[in-house]
Tab-separated table of C-alpha atoms in Angstrom:
chain	number	residue	atom	x	y	z
A	1	UNK	CA	-35.165	2.423	81.167
A	2	UNK	CA	-38.015	-0.019	81.296
A	3	UNK	CA	-40.602	2.687	81.716
A	4	UNK	CA	-39.244	4.379	78.595
A	5	UNK	CA	-39.310	1.133	76.607
A	6	UNK	CA	-42.866	0.636	77.552
A	7	UNK	CA	-43.931	4.249	76.734
A	8	UNK	CA	-42.342	3.821	73.389
A	9	UNK	CA	-43.852	0.774	72.767
A	10	UNK	CA	-47.412	2.122	73.595
A	11	UNK	CA	-46.914	5.305	71.677
A	12	UNK	CA	-44.963	4.544	68.563
A	13	UNK	CA	-45.645	1.416	66.204
A	14	UNK	CA	-42.145	-0.212	65.583
A	15	UNK	CA	-42.063	-1.798	62.303
A	16	UNK	CA	-39.726	-4.405	60.845
A	17	UNK	CA	-40.770	-4.143	57.412
A	18	UNK	CA	-38.274	-2.858	54.927
A	19	UNK	CA	-39.275	0.503	53.416
A	20	UNK	CA	-40.391	0.491	49.857
A	21	UNK	CA	-37.642	2.816	48.492
A	22	UNK	CA	-35.035	0.446	49.789
A	23	UNK	CA	-36.689	-2.584	48.613
A	24	UNK	CA	-36.746	-1.074	45.194
A	25	UNK	CA	-33.215	-0.270	45.302
A	26	UNK	CA	-32.177	-3.733	46.322
A	27	UNK	CA	-34.117	-5.111	43.535
A	28	UNK	CA	-32.532	-2.755	41.075
A	29	UNK	CA	-29.144	-3.540	42.280
A	30	UNK	CA	-29.926	-7.313	41.938
A	31	UNK	CA	-30.813	-6.593	38.196
A	32	UNK	CA	-27.415	-4.888	38.288
A	33	UNK	CA	-28.894	-1.394	37.628
A	34	UNK	CA	-26.477	1.662	37.403
A	35	UNK	CA	-27.214	4.796	39.884
A	36	UNK	CA	-28.584	6.771	37.011
A	37	UNK	CA	-31.170	4.179	36.370
A	38	UNK	CA	-31.919	3.759	40.021
A	39	UNK	CA	-32.669	7.384	40.456
A	40	UNK	CA	-35.262	7.109	37.374
A	41	UNK	CA	-36.951	3.952	39.063
A	42	UNK	CA	-37.193	5.193	42.651
A	43	UNK	CA	-39.168	8.237	43.555
A	44	UNK	CA	-36.870	9.149	46.419
A	45	UNK	CA	-33.471	11.167	46.231
A	46	UNK	CA	-30.201	9.287	45.990
A	47	UNK	CA	-29.358	10.878	49.514
A	48	UNK	CA	-32.412	9.345	50.972
A	49	UNK	CA	-31.629	5.729	49.687
A	50	UNK	CA	-28.163	6.227	51.137
A	51	UNK	CA	-29.615	7.109	54.429
A	52	UNK	CA	-31.804	4.035	54.289
A	53	UNK	CA	-29.064	1.796	53.503
A	54	UNK	CA	-26.992	3.148	56.291
A	55	UNK	CA	-29.958	2.753	58.775
A	56	UNK	CA	-31.096	-0.757	57.586
A	57	UNK	CA	-28.335	-2.355	56.382
A	58	UNK	CA	-25.248	-0.615	58.170
A	59	UNK	CA	-23.458	0.135	54.928
A	60	UNK	CA	-23.594	2.431	51.901
A	61	UNK	CA	-24.980	1.447	48.527
A	62	UNK	CA	-21.722	1.447	46.877
A	63	UNK	CA	-20.372	-1.018	49.495
A	64	UNK	CA	-23.436	-3.103	48.908
A	65	UNK	CA	-22.640	-3.108	45.202
A	66	UNK	CA	-19.176	-3.972	45.754
A	67	UNK	CA	-19.984	-7.071	47.692
A	68	UNK	CA	-22.261	-8.262	44.968
A	69	UNK	CA	-19.695	-7.734	42.141
A	70	UNK	CA	-17.139	-9.738	44.191
A	71	UNK	CA	-19.843	-12.408	44.901
A	72	UNK	CA	-20.880	-12.696	41.279
A	73	UNK	CA	-17.283	-12.956	40.178
A	74	UNK	CA	-16.436	-15.576	42.769
A	75	UNK	CA	-19.427	-17.300	41.659
A	76	UNK	CA	-18.259	-17.346	37.802
A	77	UNK	CA	-14.744	-18.455	38.758
A	78	UNK	CA	-16.000	-21.360	40.652
A	79	UNK	CA	-17.974	-22.379	37.648
A	80	UNK	CA	-15.129	-21.631	35.027
A	81	UNK	CA	-11.965	-22.890	37.072
A	82	UNK	CA	-9.772	-22.172	33.910
A	83	UNK	CA	-11.094	-18.639	33.264
A	84	UNK	CA	-8.427	-16.168	32.441
A	85	UNK	CA	-8.471	-13.796	35.497
A	86	UNK	CA	-7.781	-10.751	33.472
A	87	UNK	CA	-10.903	-11.433	31.283
A	88	UNK	CA	-13.041	-11.974	34.084
A	89	UNK	CA	-11.855	-8.684	35.569
A	90	UNK	CA	-12.780	-7.112	32.542
A	91	UNK	CA	-16.156	-8.876	32.106
A	92	UNK	CA	-17.248	-7.947	35.693
A	93	UNK	CA	-16.303	-4.217	35.161
A	94	UNK	CA	-13.033	-4.077	37.512
A	95	UNK	CA	-10.483	-1.666	36.031
A	96	UNK	CA	-7.868	-4.493	35.806
A	97	UNK	CA	-6.957	-8.004	37.328
A	98	UNK	CA	-5.000	-6.205	40.118
A	99	UNK	CA	-8.216	-3.850	40.960
A	100	UNK	CA	-10.035	-7.165	41.025
A	101	UNK	CA	-7.539	-8.748	43.441
A	102	UNK	CA	-7.694	-5.866	45.861
A	103	UNK	CA	-11.575	-6.071	45.898
A	104	UNK	CA	-11.500	-9.668	46.523
A	105	UNK	CA	-8.930	-9.163	49.435
A	106	UNK	CA	-11.150	-6.262	50.883
A	107	UNK	CA	-14.234	-7.998	50.691
A	108	UNK	CA	-13.849	-11.787	50.553
A	109	UNK	CA	-10.556	-12.009	52.214
A	110	UNK	CA	-9.222	-14.275	49.479
A	111	UNK	CA	-7.540	-13.684	46.061
A	112	UNK	CA	-9.031	-14.860	42.864
A	113	UNK	CA	-6.424	-17.357	42.215
A	114	UNK	CA	-7.388	-19.072	45.526
A	115	UNK	CA	-10.805	-19.037	44.531
């Protein structure tokens, strides 16, 4: 095993830098880009971006977007403690309050009411 590791380290340059298409995708998602806009901004296919996400982040781009959406909604609810949850759900693109609650439970393990 050590012999194989030594051979690999001599013959293959291992890098820890994030590939440019993945970096571009993350920046686009941070700016709330939709998948259609993402395809226009990045010069690689959607499937390639999905593979990069799986390899580097161990999740799909869709799951990453879900996490970011719930995080943004949690931050908003914390800042606006008296906000109407149905309106918050609509504002952040959930289909309804029940959908937002399911996403909160699945990702953050908490309900919007407990935030």
